[in-house]
PDB file of C-alpha atoms in Angstrom:
ATOM      1  CA  MET F 481       0.301  -0.123   0.126  1.00 77.00           C
ATOM      2  CA  ASN F 482       1.417   3.302  -1.274  1.00 88.00           C
ATOM      3  CA  ILE F 483       1.021   6.514   0.959  1.00 86.00           C
ATOM      4  CA  GLN F 484      -1.797   7.803  -1.218  1.00 89.00           C
ATOM      5  CA  GLU F 485      -3.444   4.514  -0.541  1.00 91.00           C
ATOM      6  CA  GLU F 486      -2.823   4.538   2.826  1.00 93.00           C
ATOM      7  CA  HIS F 487      -4.333   8.407   3.288  1.00 92.00           C
ATOM      8  CA  TYR F 488      -7.161   6.931   1.680  1.00 95.00           C
ATOM      9  CA  THR F 489      -8.107   4.535   4.005  1.00 96.00           C
ATOM     10  CA  LYS F 490      -7.550   6.335   7.087  1.00 97.00           C
ATOM     11  CA  LYS F 491      -9.480   9.462   5.685  1.00 97.00           C
ATOM     12  CA  ILE F 492     -12.771   6.270   5.453  1.00 97.00           C
ATOM     13  CA  SER F 493     -12.057   5.034   8.256  1.00 97.00           C
ATOM     14  CA  PHE F 494     -12.678   9.013  10.240  1.00 97.00           C
ATOM     15  CA  MET F 495     -15.299   9.725   7.541  1.00 95.00           C
ATOM     16  CA  GLN F 496     -16.909   5.896   9.600  1.00 94.00           C
ATOM     17  CA  SER F 497     -15.850   7.958  13.375  1.00 95.00           C
ATOM     18  CA  LEU F 498     -17.811  10.800  12.018  1.00 92.00           C
ATOM     19  CA  LEU F 499     -20.450   9.495  10.827  1.00 88.00           C
ATOM     20  CA  GLN F 500     -20.462   8.119  14.901  1.00 88.00           C
ATOM     21  CA  LEU F 501     -20.021  11.126  16.106  1.00 88.00           C
ATOM     22  CA  LEU F 502     -22.584  12.950  14.182  1.00 84.00           C
ATOM     23  CA  PRO F 503     -25.789  12.201  16.168  1.00 79.00           C
ATOM     24  CA  PHE F 504     -24.435  13.494  19.202  1.00 80.00           C
ATOM     25  CA  ASN F 505     -21.693  16.567  18.732  1.00 81.00           C
ATOM     26  CA  GLU F 506     -21.906  19.204  15.631  1.00 81.00           C
ATOM     27  CA  TRP F 507     -19.387  19.685  13.241  1.00 84.00           C
ATOM     28  CA  ASN F 508     -16.712  21.648  15.477  1.00 87.00           C
ATOM     29  CA  ASP F 509     -12.658  21.278  16.815  1.00 91.00           C
ATOM     30  CA  LYS F 510     -14.580  18.822  19.346  1.00 92.00           C
ATOM     31  CA  ILE F 511     -15.605  16.491  17.332  1.00 92.00           C
ATOM     32  CA  ILE F 512     -12.560  16.182  15.270  1.00 95.00           C
ATOM     33  CA  ASN F 513     -10.530  15.714  18.312  1.00 96.00           C
ATOM     34  CA  GLU F 514     -13.167  12.817  18.698  1.00 96.00           C
ATOM     35  CA  ALA F 515     -13.003  11.082  15.384  1.00 97.00           C
ATOM     36  CA  GLU F 516      -9.210  10.727  15.872  1.00 97.00           C
ATOM     37  CA  GLU F 517      -9.180   9.806  19.034  1.00 97.00           C
ATOM     38  CA  LYS F 518     -11.674   7.375  17.562  1.00 97.00           C
ATOM     39  CA  CYS F 519      -9.516   6.858  14.599  1.00 97.00           C
ATOM     40  CA  GLY F 520      -6.006   6.239  17.127  1.00 97.00           C
ATOM     41  CA  PHE F 521      -4.784   9.224  15.207  1.00 97.00           C
ATOM     42  CA  ALA F 522      -2.209  11.098  17.415  1.00 96.00           C
ATOM     43  CA  LYS F 523      -4.177  14.376  17.583  1.00 95.00           C
ATOM     44  CA  GLY F 524      -4.151  16.872  15.041  1.00 95.00           C
ATOM     45  CA  TYR F 525      -3.502  14.178  12.392  1.00 96.00           C
ATOM     46  CA  SER F 526      -6.450  15.327  10.257  1.00 96.00           C
ATOM     47  CA  LEU F 527      -5.006  18.496   8.764  1.00 96.00           C
ATOM     48  CA  ILE F 528      -2.495  16.243   7.354  1.00 96.00           C
ATOM     49  CA  LEU F 529      -5.425  13.869   5.629  1.00 97.00           C
ATOM     50  CA  PHE F 530      -7.037  16.698   5.045  1.00 97.00           C
ATOM     51  CA  PRO F 531      -4.967  20.228   4.773  1.00 96.00           C
ATOM     52  CA  ASP F 532      -7.956  22.845   4.507  1.00 95.00           C
ATOM     53  CA  GLY F 533      -8.960  21.575   7.948  1.00 93.00           C
ATOM     54  CA  LEU F 534     -12.626  21.733   9.084  1.00 90.00           C
ATOM     55  CA  ALA F 535     -14.130  23.020   5.373  1.00 90.00           C
ATOM     56  CA  GLU F 536     -12.437  20.225   3.122  1.00 94.00           C
ATOM     57  CA  ILE F 537     -12.851  17.550   6.337  1.00 94.00           C
ATOM     58  CA  ILE F 538     -17.137  18.154   5.626  1.00 89.00           C
ATOM     59  CA  LYS F 539     -16.657  18.436   1.562  1.00 91.00           C
ATOM     60  CA  PHE F 540     -15.319  14.841   1.676  1.00 95.00           C
ATOM     61  CA  PHE F 541     -17.443  13.606   4.496  1.00 91.00           C
ATOM     62  CA  GLU F 542     -20.340  14.694   2.059  1.00 90.00           C
ATOM     63  CA  SER F 543     -18.699  12.973  -1.098  1.00 93.00           C
ATOM     64  CA  TYR F 544     -18.704   9.869   1.343  1.00 94.00           C
ATOM     65  CA  LEU F 545     -22.200   9.711   1.849  1.00 91.00           C
ATOM     66  CA  ASP F 546     -22.930   9.770  -1.619  1.00 94.00           C
ATOM     67  CA  ASN F 547     -20.501   6.856  -2.081  1.00 94.00           C
ATOM     68  CA  ILE F 548     -23.078   5.169   0.724  1.00 92.00           C
ATOM     69  CA  THR F 549     -26.083   7.106  -1.370  1.00 93.00           C
ATOM     70  CA  LEU F 550     -25.347   5.458  -4.339  1.00 94.00           C
ATOM     71  CA  GLU F 551     -24.506   1.963  -2.705  1.00 94.00           C
ATOM     72  CA  SER F 552     -27.917   1.347  -1.176  1.00 93.00           C
ATOM     73  CA  LEU F 553     -29.355   2.606  -5.313  1.00 95.00           C
ATOM     74  CA  ASN F 554     -27.237  -0.159  -6.665  1.00 93.00           C
ATOM     75  CA  GLU F 555     -29.077  -2.532  -4.328  1.00 94.00           C
ATOM     76  CA  GLN F 556     -32.392  -1.703  -5.250  1.00 92.00           C
ATOM     77  CA  GLU F 557     -34.449  -1.619  -8.289  1.00 92.00           C
ATOM     78  CA  VAL F 558     -33.668   0.944 -11.210  1.00 93.00           C
ATOM     79  CA  PRO F 559     -36.916   2.542 -11.465  1.00 94.00           C
ATOM     80  CA  ASN F 560     -38.322   2.897 -15.271  1.00 93.00           C
ATOM     81  CA  LYS F 561     -39.112   6.363 -15.526  1.00 93.00           C
ATOM     82  CA  ILE F 562     -36.958   9.002 -15.337  1.00 92.00           C
ATOM     83  CA  ARG F 563     -38.450  10.985 -12.669  1.00 93.00           C
ATOM     84  CA  GLU F 564     -38.553   8.019 -10.384  1.00 96.00           C
ATOM     85  CA  LYS F 565     -34.815   7.573 -10.503  1.00 96.00           C
ATOM     86  CA  ILE F 566     -34.739  11.060  -9.054  1.00 96.00           C
ATOM     87  CA  SER F 567     -37.311  10.466  -6.945  1.00 97.00           C
ATOM     88  CA  LEU F 568     -35.614   7.578  -5.418  1.00 97.00           C
ATOM     89  CA  ALA F 569     -31.953   8.678  -4.912  1.00 97.00           C
ATOM     90  CA  VAL F 570     -33.212  11.972  -3.338  1.00 96.00           C
ATOM     91  CA  LYS F 571     -34.711   9.649  -0.803  1.00 95.00           C
ATOM     92  CA  THR F 572     -32.399   7.124  -0.482  1.00 94.00           C
ATOM     93  CA  ARG F 573     -30.046  10.681  -0.061  1.00 92.00           C
ATOM     94  CA  ILE F 574     -31.781  11.881   2.715  1.00 88.00           C
ATOM     95  CA  LYS F 575     -34.085   9.481   4.685  1.00 79.00           C
ATOM     96  CA  ALA F 576     -31.649   6.798   4.419  1.00 67.00           C
ATOM     97  CA  VAL F 577     -28.207   8.402   4.957  1.00 66.00           C
ATOM     98  CA  LEU F 578     -29.428  11.360   7.296  1.00 63.00           C
ATOM     99  CA  PRO F 579     -31.791   9.888   9.333  1.00 54.00           C
ATOM    100  CA  ILE F 580     -28.131   9.312  11.848  1.00 57.00           C
ATOM    101  CA  ILE F 581     -28.280  12.973  11.682  1.00 58.00           C
ATOM    102  CA  HIS F 582     -31.005  13.759  11.447  1.00 53.00           C
ATOM    103  CA  SER F 583     -30.298  17.777  12.469  1.00 56.00           C
ATOM    104  CA  LYS F 584     -28.621  20.995  11.131  1.00 53.00           C
ATOM    105  CA  ASN F 585     -25.285  18.965  10.904  1.00 55.00           C
ATOM    106  CA  ALA F 586     -26.327  18.134   8.363  1.00 59.00           C
ATOM    107  CA  ALA F 587     -23.312  19.843   5.776  1.00 60.00           C
ATOM    108  CA  TYR F 588     -25.144  22.291   3.996  1.00 61.00           C
ATOM    109  CA  PHE F 589     -25.970  23.798   7.558  1.00 65.00           C
ATOM    110  CA  ALA F 590     -22.226  23.734   8.476  1.00 66.00           C
ATOM    111  CA  LEU F 591     -20.796  25.413   6.034  1.00 72.00           C
ATOM    112  CA  ASN F 592     -20.592  28.599   3.906  1.00 78.00           C
ATOM    113  CA  PRO F 593     -23.780  29.678   1.242  1.00 81.00           C
ATOM    114  CA  VAL F 594     -20.738  28.622  -1.566  1.00 85.00           C
ATOM    115  CA  GLN F 595     -19.259  25.744   0.063  1.00 85.00           C
ATOM    116  CA  GLY F 596     -22.514  23.806   1.081  1.00 85.00           C
ATOM    117  CA  THR F 597     -24.144  24.417  -2.587  1.00 89.00           C
ATOM    118  CA  GLU F 598     -21.067  23.597  -4.253  1.00 91.00           C
ATOM    119  CA  VAL F 599     -21.520  20.063  -1.425  1.00 90.00           C
ATOM    120  CA  ALA F 600     -25.161  20.000  -2.690  1.00 92.00           C
ATOM    121  CA  PHE F 601     -24.611  20.293  -6.141  1.00 94.00           C
ATOM    122  CA  HIS F 602     -21.805  17.931  -6.090  1.00 94.00           C
ATOM    123  CA  SER F 603     -25.370  15.406  -4.542  1.00 95.00           C
ATOM    124  CA  CYS F 604     -27.459  16.271  -7.533  1.00 96.00           C
ATOM    125  CA  ASP F 605     -24.826  15.853 -10.031  1.00 96.00           C
ATOM    126  CA  ILE F 606     -24.868  12.146  -8.814  1.00 96.00           C
ATOM    127  CA  ILE F 607     -28.335  11.941  -8.705  1.00 96.00           C
ATOM    128  CA  TRP F 608     -28.937  12.693 -12.391  1.00 95.00           C
ATOM    129  CA  GLN F 609     -26.137  10.940 -13.261  1.00 95.00           C
ATOM    130  CA  TYR F 610     -27.349   7.431 -11.525  1.00 95.00           C
ATOM    131  CA  ALA F 611     -30.552   8.537 -13.130  1.00 94.00           C
ATOM    132  CA  GLY F 612     -28.734   7.999 -16.865  1.00 93.00           C
ATOM    133  CA  ASP F 613     -28.145  11.621 -17.407  1.00 92.00           C
ATOM    134  CA  LYS F 614     -25.285  12.065 -19.793  1.00 89.00           C
ATOM    135  CA  SER F 615     -25.452  15.654 -20.958  1.00 86.00           C
ATOM    136  CA  ILE F 616     -22.755  18.096 -21.216  1.00 82.00           C
ATOM    137  CA  ASP F 617     -24.751  22.093 -22.828  1.00 81.00           C
ATOM    138  CA  TYR F 618     -26.734  23.478 -21.272  1.00 79.00           C
ATOM    139  CA  ASN F 619     -28.787  20.722 -20.584  1.00 84.00           C
ATOM    140  CA  TYR F 620     -26.575  19.500 -17.724  1.00 90.00           C
ATOM    141  CA  TYR F 621     -26.109  23.092 -15.346  1.00 90.00           C
ATOM    142  CA  THR F 622     -29.898  23.646 -15.740  1.00 88.00           C
ATOM    143  CA  LYS F 623     -30.719  19.468 -14.721  1.00 90.00           C
ATOM    144  CA  ARG F 624     -28.727  19.994 -11.849  1.00 93.00           C
ATOM    145  CA  GLY F 625     -29.516  23.636 -10.930  1.00 92.00           C
ATOM    146  CA  LEU F 626     -33.415  22.511 -11.442  1.00 92.00           C
ATOM    147  CA  LEU F 627     -32.488  19.793  -8.653  1.00 95.00           C
ATOM    148  CA  LEU F 628     -30.424  21.709  -6.170  1.00 95.00           C
ATOM    149  CA  SER F 629     -33.662  23.412  -4.985  1.00 93.00           C
ATOM    150  CA  VAL F 630     -35.359  20.260  -4.629  1.00 95.00           C
ATOM    151  CA  TYR F 631     -32.126  18.270  -2.970  1.00 94.00           C
ATOM    152  CA  VAL F 632     -31.736  21.684  -0.318  1.00 91.00           C
ATOM    153  CA  SER F 633     -35.976  22.420   0.505  1.00 93.00           C
ATOM    154  CA  SER F 634     -36.592  18.348   0.449  1.00 93.00           C
ATOM    155  CA  ILE F 635     -33.377  18.043   3.519  1.00 88.00           C
ATOM    156  CA  LEU F 636     -35.010  21.039   5.240  1.00 86.00           C
ATOM    157  CA  PHE F 637     -39.163  19.409   5.425  1.00 90.00           C
ATOM    158  CA  TYR F 638     -37.319  16.147   6.177  1.00 88.00           C
ATOM    159  CA  ILE F 639     -35.888  18.354   9.372  1.00 82.00           C
ATOM    160  CA  GLN F 640     -39.062  19.247  10.359  1.00 84.00           C
ATOM    161  CA  ASP F 641     -41.158  15.850   9.130  1.00 87.00           C
ATOM    162  CA  GLU F 642     -42.566  14.150  12.700  1.00 87.00           C
ATOM    163  CA  SER F 643     -45.356  11.687   9.862  1.00 91.00           C
ATOM    164  CA  GLU F 644     -44.492   8.384  10.374  1.00 91.00           C
ATOM    165  CA  ASN F 645     -41.902   6.819   8.488  1.00 87.00           C
ATOM    166  CA  TYR F 646     -41.414  10.520   7.127  1.00 89.00           C
ATOM    167  CA  ILE F 647     -44.158   9.955   4.471  1.00 94.00           C
ATOM    168  CA  ASN F 648     -44.607  13.880   4.314  1.00 96.00           C
ATOM    169  CA  THR F 649     -41.310  13.626   2.969  1.00 93.00           C
ATOM    170  CA  ASP F 650     -42.084  11.323   0.506  1.00 95.00           C
ATOM    171  CA  LYS F 651     -44.557  12.879  -0.750  1.00 97.00           C
ATOM    172  CA  PHE F 652     -43.047  16.458  -1.355  1.00 97.00           C
ATOM    173  CA  ILE F 653     -39.823  15.083  -2.921  1.00 97.00           C
ATOM    174  CA  ASP F 654     -42.058  13.012  -5.183  1.00 97.00           C
ATOM    175  CA  SER F 655     -44.360  16.917  -5.638  1.00 96.00           C
ATOM    176  CA  SER F 656     -41.316  18.945  -5.878  1.00 96.00           C
ATOM    177  CA  VAL F 657     -39.169  16.340  -8.807  1.00 96.00           C
ATOM    178  CA  GLU F 658     -42.250  16.548 -10.576  1.00 94.00           C
ATOM    179  CA  ASN F 659     -42.498  20.566 -11.053  1.00 92.00           C
ATOM    180  CA  ILE F 660     -38.737  20.757 -12.628  1.00 90.00           C
ATOM    181  CA  VAL F 661     -39.815  17.530 -14.776  1.00 86.00           C
ATOM    182  CA  GLN F 662     -42.641  19.719 -15.815  1.00 87.00           C
ATOM    183  CA  ALA F 663     -40.441  23.264 -15.803  1.00 82.00           C
ATOM    184  CA  PHE F 664     -37.644  21.367 -18.018  1.00 74.00           C
ATOM    185  CA  SER F 665     -39.996  20.331 -20.549  1.00 74.00           C
ATOM    186  CA  GLN F 666     -41.378  23.538 -20.864  1.00 75.00           C
ATOM    187  CA  MET F 667     -38.014  25.159 -20.917  1.00 70.00           C
ATOM    188  CA  LYS F 668     -36.786  23.352 -23.958  1.00 66.00           C
ATOM    189  CA  LYS F 669     -39.702  23.777 -25.631  1.00 62.00           C
ATOM    190  CA  LEU F 670     -39.382  27.412 -25.324  1.00 59.00           C
ATOM    191  CA  LEU F 671     -35.800  26.994 -26.651  1.00 56.00           C
ATOM    192  CA  ASP F 672     -37.528  25.156 -29.615  1.00 56.00           C
ATOM    193  CA  PRO F 673     -36.759  27.450 -32.839  1.00 52.00           C
ATOM    194  CA  SER F 674     -38.884  25.184 -34.189  1.00 56.00           C
ATOM    195  CA  ASN F 675     -42.412  26.586 -31.352  1.00 52.00           C
ATOM    196  CA  ILE F 676     -40.952  30.589 -32.637  1.00 46.00           C
ATOM    197  CA  PRO F 677     -44.309  31.262 -35.120  1.00 49.00           C
ATOM    198  CA  ILE F 678     -41.327  33.248 -37.184  1.00 48.00           C
ATOM    199  CA  VAL F 679     -39.745  30.415 -37.753  1.00 44.00           C
ATOM    200  CA  ARG F 680     -41.646  28.583 -38.183  1.00 45.00           C
ATOM    201  CA  MET F 681     -43.223  30.022 -41.323  1.00 43.00           C
ATOM    202  CA  PHE F 682     -40.489  28.891 -43.251  1.00 40.00           C
ATOM    203  CA  THR F 683     -40.044  25.473 -42.463  1.00 42.00           C
TER     204      THR F 683
END
């Protein structure tokens, strides 16, 4: 095992410790110190793994949760429709991963707005990839931008949801995803030159 592989293994071990500690802690130096101790690292060793400190740790943690989400999705039956795939992925990302946290310790709230949006956008990208999206033009950012609003609002809804098995969160996600699918469809129609009257005259 080379140094890079060793560091990656230690990073994953560190993430696993954080996952166990987050239900009882906030994102601060205290949880970092406890995670180091839990892993058997020397105090301050996390700075060797994550030189940029807490922000880098949280970003890596969110990426780690994205991978857990994909692993969970790969064990489930894949829906046929794109909107169903997106709904399932959002539910899995939020409900299957966050229950152990189930608080504003969700990384989106622990980072500054720019960093929080960055990690949330990455999660939305992962979800769209799972749904089979391979767009590389303006559609890439449009789809992820629309889903970003659903993803963040769904986290907020889930945190406050007291319904049995979070059924209201499921309904909220389904409805929100349906809305962005319709919105994207309308945008495509508006941008289609054949829908412009003056263009239709010459076609």
